[in-house]
XYZ file of C-alpha atoms in Angstrom:
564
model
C 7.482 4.755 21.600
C 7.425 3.039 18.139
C 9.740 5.796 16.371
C 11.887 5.564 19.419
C 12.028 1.236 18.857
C 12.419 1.839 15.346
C 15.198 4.079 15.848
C 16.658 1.839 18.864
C 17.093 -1.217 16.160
C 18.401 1.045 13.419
C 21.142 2.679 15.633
C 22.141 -1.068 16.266
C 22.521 -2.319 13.090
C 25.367 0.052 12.664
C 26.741 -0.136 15.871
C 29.665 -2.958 15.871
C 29.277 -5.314 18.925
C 30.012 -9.158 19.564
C 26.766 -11.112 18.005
C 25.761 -12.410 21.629
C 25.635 -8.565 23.271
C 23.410 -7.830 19.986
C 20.996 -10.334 20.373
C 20.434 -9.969 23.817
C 20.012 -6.642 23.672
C 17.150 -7.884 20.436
C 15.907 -10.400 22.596
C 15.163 -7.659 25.500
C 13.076 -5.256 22.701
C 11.906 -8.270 21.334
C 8.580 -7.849 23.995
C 7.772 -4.097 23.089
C 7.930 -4.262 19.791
C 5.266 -7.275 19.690
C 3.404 -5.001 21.738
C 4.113 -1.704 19.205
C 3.551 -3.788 16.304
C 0.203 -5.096 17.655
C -0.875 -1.670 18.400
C 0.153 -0.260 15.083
C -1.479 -3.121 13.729
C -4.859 -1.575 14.506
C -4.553 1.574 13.062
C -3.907 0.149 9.662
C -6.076 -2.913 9.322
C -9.842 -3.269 8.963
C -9.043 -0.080 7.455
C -10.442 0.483 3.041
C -8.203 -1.550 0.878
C -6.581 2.090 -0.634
C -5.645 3.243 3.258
C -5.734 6.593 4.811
C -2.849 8.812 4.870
C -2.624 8.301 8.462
C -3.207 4.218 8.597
C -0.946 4.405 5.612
C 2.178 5.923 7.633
C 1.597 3.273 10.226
C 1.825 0.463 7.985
C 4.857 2.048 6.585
C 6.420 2.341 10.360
C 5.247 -1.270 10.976
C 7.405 -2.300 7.728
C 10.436 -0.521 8.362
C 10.545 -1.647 12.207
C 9.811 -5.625 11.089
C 13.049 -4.683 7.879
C 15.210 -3.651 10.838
C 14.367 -6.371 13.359
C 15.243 -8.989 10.169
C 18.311 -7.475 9.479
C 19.658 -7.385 13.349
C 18.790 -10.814 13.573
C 20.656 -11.749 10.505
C 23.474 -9.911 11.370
C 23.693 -11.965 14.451
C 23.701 -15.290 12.463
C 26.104 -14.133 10.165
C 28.734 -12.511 12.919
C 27.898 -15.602 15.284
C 29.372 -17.935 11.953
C 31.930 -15.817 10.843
C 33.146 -15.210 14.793
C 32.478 -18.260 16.421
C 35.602 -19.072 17.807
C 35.476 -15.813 19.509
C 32.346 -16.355 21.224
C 33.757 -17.133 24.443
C 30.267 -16.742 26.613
C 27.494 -18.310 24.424
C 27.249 -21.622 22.378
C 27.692 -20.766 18.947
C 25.763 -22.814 17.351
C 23.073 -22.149 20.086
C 22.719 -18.214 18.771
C 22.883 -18.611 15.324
C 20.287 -21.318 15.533
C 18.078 -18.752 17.446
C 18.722 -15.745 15.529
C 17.726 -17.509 12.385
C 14.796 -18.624 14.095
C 13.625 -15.057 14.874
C 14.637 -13.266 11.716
C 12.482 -15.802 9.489
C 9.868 -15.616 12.044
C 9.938 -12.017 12.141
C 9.950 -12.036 7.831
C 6.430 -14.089 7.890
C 5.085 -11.821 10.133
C 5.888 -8.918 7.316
C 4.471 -11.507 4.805
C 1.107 -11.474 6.883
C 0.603 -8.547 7.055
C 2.073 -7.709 3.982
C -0.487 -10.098 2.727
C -3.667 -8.566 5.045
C -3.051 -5.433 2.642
C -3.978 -6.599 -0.488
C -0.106 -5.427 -1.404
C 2.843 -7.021 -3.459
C 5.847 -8.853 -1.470
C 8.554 -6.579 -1.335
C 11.568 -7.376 -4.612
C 14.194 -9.179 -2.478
C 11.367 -10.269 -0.055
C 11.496 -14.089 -0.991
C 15.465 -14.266 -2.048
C 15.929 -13.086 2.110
C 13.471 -15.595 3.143
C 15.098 -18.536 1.338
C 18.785 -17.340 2.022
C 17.822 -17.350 5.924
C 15.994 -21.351 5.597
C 19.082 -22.012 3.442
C 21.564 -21.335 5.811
C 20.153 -22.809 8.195
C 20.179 -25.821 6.487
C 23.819 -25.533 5.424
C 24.617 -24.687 9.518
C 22.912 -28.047 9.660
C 20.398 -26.209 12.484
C 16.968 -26.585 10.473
C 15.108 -29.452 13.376
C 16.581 -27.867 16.623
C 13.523 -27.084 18.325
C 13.247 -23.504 19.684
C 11.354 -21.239 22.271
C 9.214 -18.383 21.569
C 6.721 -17.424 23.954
C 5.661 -14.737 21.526
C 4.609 -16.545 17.786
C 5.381 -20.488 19.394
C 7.416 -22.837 20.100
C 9.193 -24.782 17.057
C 12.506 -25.152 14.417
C 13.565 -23.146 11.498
C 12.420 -25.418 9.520
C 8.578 -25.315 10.636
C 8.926 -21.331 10.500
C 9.652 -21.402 7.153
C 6.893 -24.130 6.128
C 4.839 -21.936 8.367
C 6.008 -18.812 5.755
C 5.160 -21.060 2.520
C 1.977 -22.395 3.743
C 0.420 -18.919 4.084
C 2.026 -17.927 0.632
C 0.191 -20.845 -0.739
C -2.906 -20.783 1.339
C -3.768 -17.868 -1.630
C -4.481 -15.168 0.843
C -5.421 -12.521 -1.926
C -8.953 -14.716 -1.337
C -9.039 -14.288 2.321
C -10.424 -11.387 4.489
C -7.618 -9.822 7.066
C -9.135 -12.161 10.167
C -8.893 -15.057 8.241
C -5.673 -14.537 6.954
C -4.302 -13.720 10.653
C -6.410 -17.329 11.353
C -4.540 -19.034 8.840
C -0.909 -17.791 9.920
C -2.209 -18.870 13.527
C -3.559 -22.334 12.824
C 0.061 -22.993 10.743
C 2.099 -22.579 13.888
C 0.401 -26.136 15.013
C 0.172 -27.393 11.147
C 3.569 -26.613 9.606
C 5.159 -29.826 11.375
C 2.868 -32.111 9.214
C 4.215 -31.116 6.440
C 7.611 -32.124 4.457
C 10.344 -30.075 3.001
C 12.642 -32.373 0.825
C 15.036 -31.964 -2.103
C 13.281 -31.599 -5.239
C 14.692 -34.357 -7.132
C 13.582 -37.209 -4.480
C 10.090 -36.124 -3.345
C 6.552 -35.019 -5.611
C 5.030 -32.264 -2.892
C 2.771 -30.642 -4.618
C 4.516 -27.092 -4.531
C 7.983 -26.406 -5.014
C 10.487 -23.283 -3.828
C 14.051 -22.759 -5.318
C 16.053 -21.368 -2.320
C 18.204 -19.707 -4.708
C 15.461 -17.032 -5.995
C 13.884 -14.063 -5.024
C 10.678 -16.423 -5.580
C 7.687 -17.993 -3.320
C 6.447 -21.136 -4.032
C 5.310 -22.925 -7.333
C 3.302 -25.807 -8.408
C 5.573 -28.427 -9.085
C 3.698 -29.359 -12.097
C 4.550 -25.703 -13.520
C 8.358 -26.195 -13.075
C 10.593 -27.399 -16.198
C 13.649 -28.713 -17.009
C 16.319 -30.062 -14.464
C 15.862 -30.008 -10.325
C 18.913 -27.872 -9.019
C 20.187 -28.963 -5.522
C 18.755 -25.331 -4.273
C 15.402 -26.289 -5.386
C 12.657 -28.126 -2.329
C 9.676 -29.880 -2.566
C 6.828 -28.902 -0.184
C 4.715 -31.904 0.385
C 1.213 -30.870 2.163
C -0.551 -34.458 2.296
C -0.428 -35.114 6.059
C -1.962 -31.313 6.266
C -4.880 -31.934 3.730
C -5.602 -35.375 5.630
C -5.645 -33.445 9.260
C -7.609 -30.532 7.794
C -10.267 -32.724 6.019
C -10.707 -34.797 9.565
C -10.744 -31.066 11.301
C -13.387 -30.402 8.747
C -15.339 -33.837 9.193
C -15.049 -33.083 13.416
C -16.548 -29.385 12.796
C -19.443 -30.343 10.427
C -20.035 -32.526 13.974
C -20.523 -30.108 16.050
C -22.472 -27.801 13.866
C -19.917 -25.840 12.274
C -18.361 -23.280 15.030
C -15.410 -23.298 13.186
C -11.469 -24.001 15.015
C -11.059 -21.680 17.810
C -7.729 -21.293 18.822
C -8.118 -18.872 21.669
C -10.554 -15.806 22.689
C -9.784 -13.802 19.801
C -8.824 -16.195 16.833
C -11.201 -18.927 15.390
C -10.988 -19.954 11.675
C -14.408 -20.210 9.914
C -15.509 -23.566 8.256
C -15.433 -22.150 5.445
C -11.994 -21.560 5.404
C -11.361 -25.154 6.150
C -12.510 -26.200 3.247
C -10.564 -23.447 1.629
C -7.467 -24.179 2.683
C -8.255 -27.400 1.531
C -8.598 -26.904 -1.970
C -5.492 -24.936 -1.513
C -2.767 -27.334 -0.280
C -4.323 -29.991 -2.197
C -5.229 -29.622 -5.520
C -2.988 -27.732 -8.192
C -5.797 -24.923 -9.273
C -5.882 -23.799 -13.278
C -7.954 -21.127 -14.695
C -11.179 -22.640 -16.287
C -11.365 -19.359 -19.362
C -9.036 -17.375 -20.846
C -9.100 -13.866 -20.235
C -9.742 -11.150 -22.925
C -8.697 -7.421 -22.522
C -11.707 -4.971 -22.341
C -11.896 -1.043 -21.810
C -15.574 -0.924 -21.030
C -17.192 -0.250 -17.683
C -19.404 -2.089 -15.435
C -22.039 -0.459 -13.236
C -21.439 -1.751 -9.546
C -23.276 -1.635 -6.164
C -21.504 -4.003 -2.884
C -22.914 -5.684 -0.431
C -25.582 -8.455 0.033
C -28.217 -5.519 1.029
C -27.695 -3.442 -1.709
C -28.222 -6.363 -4.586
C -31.200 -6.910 -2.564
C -32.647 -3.038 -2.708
C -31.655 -3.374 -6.629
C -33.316 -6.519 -7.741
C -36.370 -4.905 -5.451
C -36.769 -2.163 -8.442
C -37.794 0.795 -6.109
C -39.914 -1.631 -3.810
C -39.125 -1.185 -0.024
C -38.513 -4.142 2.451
C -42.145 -3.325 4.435
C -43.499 -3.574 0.713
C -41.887 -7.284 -0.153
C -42.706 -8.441 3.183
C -46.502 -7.185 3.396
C -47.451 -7.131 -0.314
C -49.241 -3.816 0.012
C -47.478 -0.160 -1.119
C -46.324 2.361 1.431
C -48.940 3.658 2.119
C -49.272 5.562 6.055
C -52.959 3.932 6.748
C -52.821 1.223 4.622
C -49.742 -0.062 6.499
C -51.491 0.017 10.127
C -54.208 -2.181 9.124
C -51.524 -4.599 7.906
C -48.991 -4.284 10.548
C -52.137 -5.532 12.903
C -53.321 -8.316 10.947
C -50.090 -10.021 9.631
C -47.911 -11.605 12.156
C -44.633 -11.385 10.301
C -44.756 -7.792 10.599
C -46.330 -7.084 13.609
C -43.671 -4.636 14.836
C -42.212 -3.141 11.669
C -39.551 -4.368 10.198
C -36.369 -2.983 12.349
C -33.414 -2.128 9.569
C -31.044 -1.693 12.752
C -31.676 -5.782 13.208
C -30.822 -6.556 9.737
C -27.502 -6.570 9.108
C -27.992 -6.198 5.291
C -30.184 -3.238 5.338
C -26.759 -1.631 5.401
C -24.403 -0.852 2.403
C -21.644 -3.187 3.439
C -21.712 -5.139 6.888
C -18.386 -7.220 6.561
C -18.282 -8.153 10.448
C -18.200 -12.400 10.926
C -21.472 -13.310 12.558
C -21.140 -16.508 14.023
C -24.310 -16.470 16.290
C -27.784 -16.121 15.701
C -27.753 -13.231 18.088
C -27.553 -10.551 15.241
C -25.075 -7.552 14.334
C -22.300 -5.777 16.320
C -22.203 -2.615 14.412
C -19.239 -2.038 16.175
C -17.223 -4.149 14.796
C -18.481 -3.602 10.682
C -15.814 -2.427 9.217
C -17.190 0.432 7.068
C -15.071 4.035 6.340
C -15.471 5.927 9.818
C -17.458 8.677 8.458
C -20.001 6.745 6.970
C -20.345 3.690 9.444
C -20.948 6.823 12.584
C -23.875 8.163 10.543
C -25.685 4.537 10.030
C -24.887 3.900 13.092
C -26.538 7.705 14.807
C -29.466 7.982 12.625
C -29.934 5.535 10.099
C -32.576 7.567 8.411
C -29.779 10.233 7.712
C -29.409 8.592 4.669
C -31.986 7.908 1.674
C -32.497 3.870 0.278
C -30.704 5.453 -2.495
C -27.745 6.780 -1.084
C -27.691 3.425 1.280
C -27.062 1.698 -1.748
C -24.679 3.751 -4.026
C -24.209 2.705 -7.705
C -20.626 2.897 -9.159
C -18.961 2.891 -12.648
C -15.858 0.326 -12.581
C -13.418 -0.199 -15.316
C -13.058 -3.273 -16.879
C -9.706 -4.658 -17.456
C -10.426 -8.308 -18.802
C -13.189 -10.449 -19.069
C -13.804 -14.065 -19.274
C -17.374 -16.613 -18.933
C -16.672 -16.425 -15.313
C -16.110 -13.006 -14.447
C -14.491 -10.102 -14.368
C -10.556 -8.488 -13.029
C -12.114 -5.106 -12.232
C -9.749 -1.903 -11.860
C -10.853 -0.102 -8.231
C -9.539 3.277 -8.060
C -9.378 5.936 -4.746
C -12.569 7.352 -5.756
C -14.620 4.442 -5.204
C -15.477 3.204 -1.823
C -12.760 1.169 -0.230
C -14.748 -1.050 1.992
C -14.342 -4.141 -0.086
C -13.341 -7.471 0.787
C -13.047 -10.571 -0.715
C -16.187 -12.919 -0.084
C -18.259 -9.782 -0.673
C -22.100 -10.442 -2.736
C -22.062 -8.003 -5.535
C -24.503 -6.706 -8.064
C -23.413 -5.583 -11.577
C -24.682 -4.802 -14.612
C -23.577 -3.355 -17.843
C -25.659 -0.740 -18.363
C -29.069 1.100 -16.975
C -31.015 -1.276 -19.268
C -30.034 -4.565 -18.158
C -30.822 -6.748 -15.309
C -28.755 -6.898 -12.506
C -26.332 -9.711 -12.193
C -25.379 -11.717 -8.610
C -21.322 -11.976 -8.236
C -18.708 -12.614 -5.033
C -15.686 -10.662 -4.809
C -12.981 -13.635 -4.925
C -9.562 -12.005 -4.277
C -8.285 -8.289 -3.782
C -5.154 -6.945 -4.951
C -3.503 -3.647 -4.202
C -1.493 -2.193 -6.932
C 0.657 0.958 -6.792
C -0.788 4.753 -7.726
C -3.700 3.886 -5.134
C -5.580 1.514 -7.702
C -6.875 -2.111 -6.789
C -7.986 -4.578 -8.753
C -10.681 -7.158 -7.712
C -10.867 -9.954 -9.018
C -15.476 -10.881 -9.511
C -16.602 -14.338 -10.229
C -20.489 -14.515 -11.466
C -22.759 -16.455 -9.465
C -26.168 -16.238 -11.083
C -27.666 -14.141 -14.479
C -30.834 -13.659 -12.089
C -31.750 -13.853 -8.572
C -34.914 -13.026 -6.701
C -35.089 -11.074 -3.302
C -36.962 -12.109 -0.861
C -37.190 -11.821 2.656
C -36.829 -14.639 4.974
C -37.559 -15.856 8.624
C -36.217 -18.833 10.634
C -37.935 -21.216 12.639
C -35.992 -22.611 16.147
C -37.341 -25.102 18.043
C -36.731 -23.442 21.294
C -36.942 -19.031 21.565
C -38.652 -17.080 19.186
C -38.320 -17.363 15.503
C -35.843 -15.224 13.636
C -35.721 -11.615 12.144
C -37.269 -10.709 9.058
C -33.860 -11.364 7.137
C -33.070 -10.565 3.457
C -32.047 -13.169 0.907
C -31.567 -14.030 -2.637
C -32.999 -16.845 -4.513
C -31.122 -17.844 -7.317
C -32.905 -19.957 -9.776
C -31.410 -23.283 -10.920
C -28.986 -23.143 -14.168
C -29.410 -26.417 -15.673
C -26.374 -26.205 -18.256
C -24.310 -26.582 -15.218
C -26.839 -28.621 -13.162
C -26.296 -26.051 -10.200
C -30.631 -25.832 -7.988
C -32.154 -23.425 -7.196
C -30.289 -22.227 -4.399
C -30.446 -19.427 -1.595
C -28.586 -16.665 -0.767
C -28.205 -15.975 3.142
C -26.408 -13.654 5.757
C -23.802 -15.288 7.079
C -25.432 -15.943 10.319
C -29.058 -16.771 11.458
C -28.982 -19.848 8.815
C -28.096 -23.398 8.927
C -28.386 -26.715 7.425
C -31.574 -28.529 8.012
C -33.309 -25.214 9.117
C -36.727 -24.987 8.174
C -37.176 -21.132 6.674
C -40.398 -18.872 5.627
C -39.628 -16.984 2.356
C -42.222 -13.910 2.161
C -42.582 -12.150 -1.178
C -45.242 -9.560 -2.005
C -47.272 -10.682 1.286
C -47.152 -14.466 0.259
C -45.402 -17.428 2.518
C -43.127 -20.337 0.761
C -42.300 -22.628 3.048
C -38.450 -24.429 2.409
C -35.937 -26.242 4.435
C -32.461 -25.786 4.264
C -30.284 -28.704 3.049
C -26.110 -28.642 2.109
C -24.359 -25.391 2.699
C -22.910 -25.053 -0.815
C -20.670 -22.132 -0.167
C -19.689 -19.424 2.826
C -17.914 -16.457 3.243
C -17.457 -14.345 5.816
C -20.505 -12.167 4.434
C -22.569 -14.869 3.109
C -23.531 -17.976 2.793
C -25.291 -20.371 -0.885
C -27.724 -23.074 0.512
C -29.668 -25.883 -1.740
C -32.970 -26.356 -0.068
C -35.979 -28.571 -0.749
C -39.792 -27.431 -0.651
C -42.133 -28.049 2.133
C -44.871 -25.957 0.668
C -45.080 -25.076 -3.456
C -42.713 -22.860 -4.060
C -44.258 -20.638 -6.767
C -42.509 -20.009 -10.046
C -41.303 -16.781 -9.175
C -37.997 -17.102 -11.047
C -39.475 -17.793 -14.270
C -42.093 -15.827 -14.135
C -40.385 -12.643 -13.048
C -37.630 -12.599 -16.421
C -38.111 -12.427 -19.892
C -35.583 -13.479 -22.150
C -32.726 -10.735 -22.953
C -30.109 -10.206 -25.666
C -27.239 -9.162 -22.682
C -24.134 -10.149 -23.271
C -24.169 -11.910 -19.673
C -26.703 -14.327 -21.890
C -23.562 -15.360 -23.573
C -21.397 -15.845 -20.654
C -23.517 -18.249 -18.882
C -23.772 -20.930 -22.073
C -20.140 -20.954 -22.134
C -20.047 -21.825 -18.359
């Protein structure tokens, strides 16, 4: 059916026919193809950021049936200007307003998903997007409102703010959900916003409708304002976003849910944000390097590596594997009464990237882990050793600065990374381990990626954590990260959580080694989709653990963090 579409679209772009018999013949696909690009859709995303041959051909389809649709709907505009008098049974300026209306909706729906990959916009991309706004504007058609009972209701001109926002929303930092959040939540946020001639307005971004160019920061742009060049203010957006934000830290932070299948995270509130309201500047240069870093993803696995060869039962109970000695404690210590499921902790596994927004636990269904591997966890999770659980990789290096790293991920490493991931690293077998997130993803071409890894902490300590609730019985054995306060930058002690199970003002039992810490849970710092960075405050001594565990070291990473 999609090959057929495809081919439908293409055959009708080079058939010549009066511009109102085209688009309603566009208008009459326009229903299957949402419905062909929405199933394609699932065969290429939530899929490893280098695809498979097979998700990689449907992207591909998905692009060249969304290039078609834009260029039918363009060739309507154009014929319905260059023809109107002509146009005998439709308003003129009616179908041009319409099929300029579609074609730049249909060119931020490539964007999106264009975006979900990790990939570069297409060369010409940006120049088609702005030609499209631009002649709108010169048709004078940009605030006639029109229907679409497909991506909403509105006017060219709040499709293409709708286009800019997400370009500017920096979506190389977002997971796939979030970004398809975003694009969602912009339909009703666009309309705050202002488009206005350069030269009278200070928005803080700025697009030249003459270039093959998204937007800039207007502080970045020099010399003269041409008359092609906008300003995009987002002020009224910030303001409704921060009160959104304000409204959801109300209600206990379940996020904005549009509708059954699309809620954005608090989290990325307060991303977005930071996005359409500050102009944001790199804090460090960045200096070339050809050395490698030794890697390991996932929340889980910087837990089973800062454990040294220690198991979960052992930091929970304080006693060695051992068959008999392990009864005796299982019956006398109520934290581990039944053992210590790994199937009910969703970072026993490698990678669990699913959105947990209840304390309920994991759907393993929806983790989105490389088929092969994610069907053996998920049949026999003692298939695999702790060791191969949690996989160690060498990753190039191609700059460094005090805050992190741009690594270079290639097709043989695994390709179930996502921005917002916990990471582990270290430079060599000899050094500690080191606590990073996985801040933005970009796909390059030859099947390489480069990630982009800002450090968190030069040490963290695992230890294994359980809520208390006031009503229902008290949490999982979870695992979690201490990370132990850096005073150059005045950052506490803070803790590292799953994204879900944990909240602010929860009271929490850290267990290491068969000793309770009692804490309570104060600000949420931070949150991704895969984590979230707590400061807490202690209800019972919290032991010195963090100094007592480290030594001081000569790594480089020593170096880093005084710069910071």
């Amino acid at each position: 059916m999609v090959e057929e579409l495809c081919k439908v679209i293409t055959d009708l772009n080079r058939t010549p026919m009066p511009a109102n018999v085209r688009l309603d013949i566009l208008e009459t696909l326009r229903g299957p193809q949402q419905t062909a690009i929405a199933t394609l859709r699932k065969r290429f995303l939530k899929q490893p950021v280098v695809l498979p041959e097979s998700s990689r051909q449907m992207a591909d389809t998905t692009f060249k049936l969304l290039r078609q649709t834009i260029t039918a709907y363009t060739t309507v505009a154009i014929e319905g200007i260059k023809h109107k008098a002509t146009l005998i049974e439709a308003n003129p300026a009616k179908l041009v307003c319409l099929a300029l209306h579609r074609a730049i909706t249909t060119a931020g729906l490539k964007l999106l998903h264009t975006f979900q990959l990790y990939q570069p916009v297409e060369l010409q991309a940006w120049l088609e997007i702005n030609q499209l706004y631009l002649l709108a504007e010169r048709q004078k058609l940009q605030h006639i409102d029109v229907e679409d009972k497909i991506y909403g209701d509105g006017t060219i001109l709040h499709t293409f703010m709708r286009a800019l926002l997400l370009t500017c929303s920096k979506p190389n930092q977002l997971r796939q959900a979030d970004m398809a959040a975003v694009f969602r939540g912009l339909r009703d946020w666009a309309p705050l916003c202002e488009l206005t001639v350069a030269r009278q307005a200070d928005g803080l971004f700025l697009v030249d409708l003459a270039s093959d160019h998204p937007p800039i920061y207007s502080a970045l742009h020099h010399g003269r304002s041409s008359d092609s060049e906008r300003s995009l203010s987002t002020r009224n957006l910030v303001e409704t976003l921060e009160e959104l934000q304000q409204q959801d830290l109300r209600d206990g932070r379940p996020g904005i849910v549009f509708d059954a299948d699309t809620t954005l995270p608090s989290g990325i509130l307060n991303h977005l944000i930071t996005a359409y309201g500050v102009m944001s500047q790199r804090s460090f240069s960045r200096n070339k390097t050809s050395n490698q870093l030794l890697v390991s993803l996932g929340l889980g696995s910087a837990h089973y590596h800062l454990l040294d060869g220690e198991s979960f039962n052992e930091l929970v109970t304080g006693v060695a594997d051992d068959a008999d000695e392990k009864a005796n404690v299982i019956d006398s210590n109520p934290f581990i009464r039944a053992p210590v499921d790994e199937r009910k902790d969703p970072w026993a596994l490698t990678e669990s990237r699913t959105r947990i927004d209840t304390e309920g636990g994991v759907n393993l269904d929806d983790v989105n882990i490389q088929d092969a591997y994610f069907n053996l966890i998920k049949t026999d999770t003692k298939a695999l050793s702790e060791e191969e659980r949690h996989p160690v990789f060498a990753v190039d290096i191609l700059n460094v600065s005090p805050g992190g790293y741009c690594l270079q991920w290639t097709e043989s490493l695994p390709g179930n990374i996502n921005a917002g991931d916990i990471i582990c690293l270290r430079e060599s077998e000899e050094k500690p381990w080191v606590i990073a997130v996985i801040r933005w993803v970009s796909a390059q071409n030859h099947g390489n990626t480069l990630v982009g890894v800002e450090l968190l902490s030069p040490r963290a300590v695992p230890y294994a954590a359980k809520t208390h609730r006031k009503t229902g019985p008290e949490g999982e054995m979870m695992r979690v990260l201490l990370l132990p306060e850096i005073k150059l930058v005045g950052q506490p002690d803070t803790l590292i959580t799953p994204r879900a199970g944990f909240k602010e003002r929860q009271k929490v039992t850290l267990v290491k080694d068969g000793e309770e810490q009692y804490i309570q849970l104060n600000r949420q710092l931070t949150a991704t989709a895969a984590f979230a960075q707590y400061d807490f405050k202690t209800i019972k001594h919290l032991e010195e653990v963090a100094s007592d565990n480290f030594s001081p070291t000569d790594s480089e990473f020593e170096s880093v963090w005084t710069q910071i």
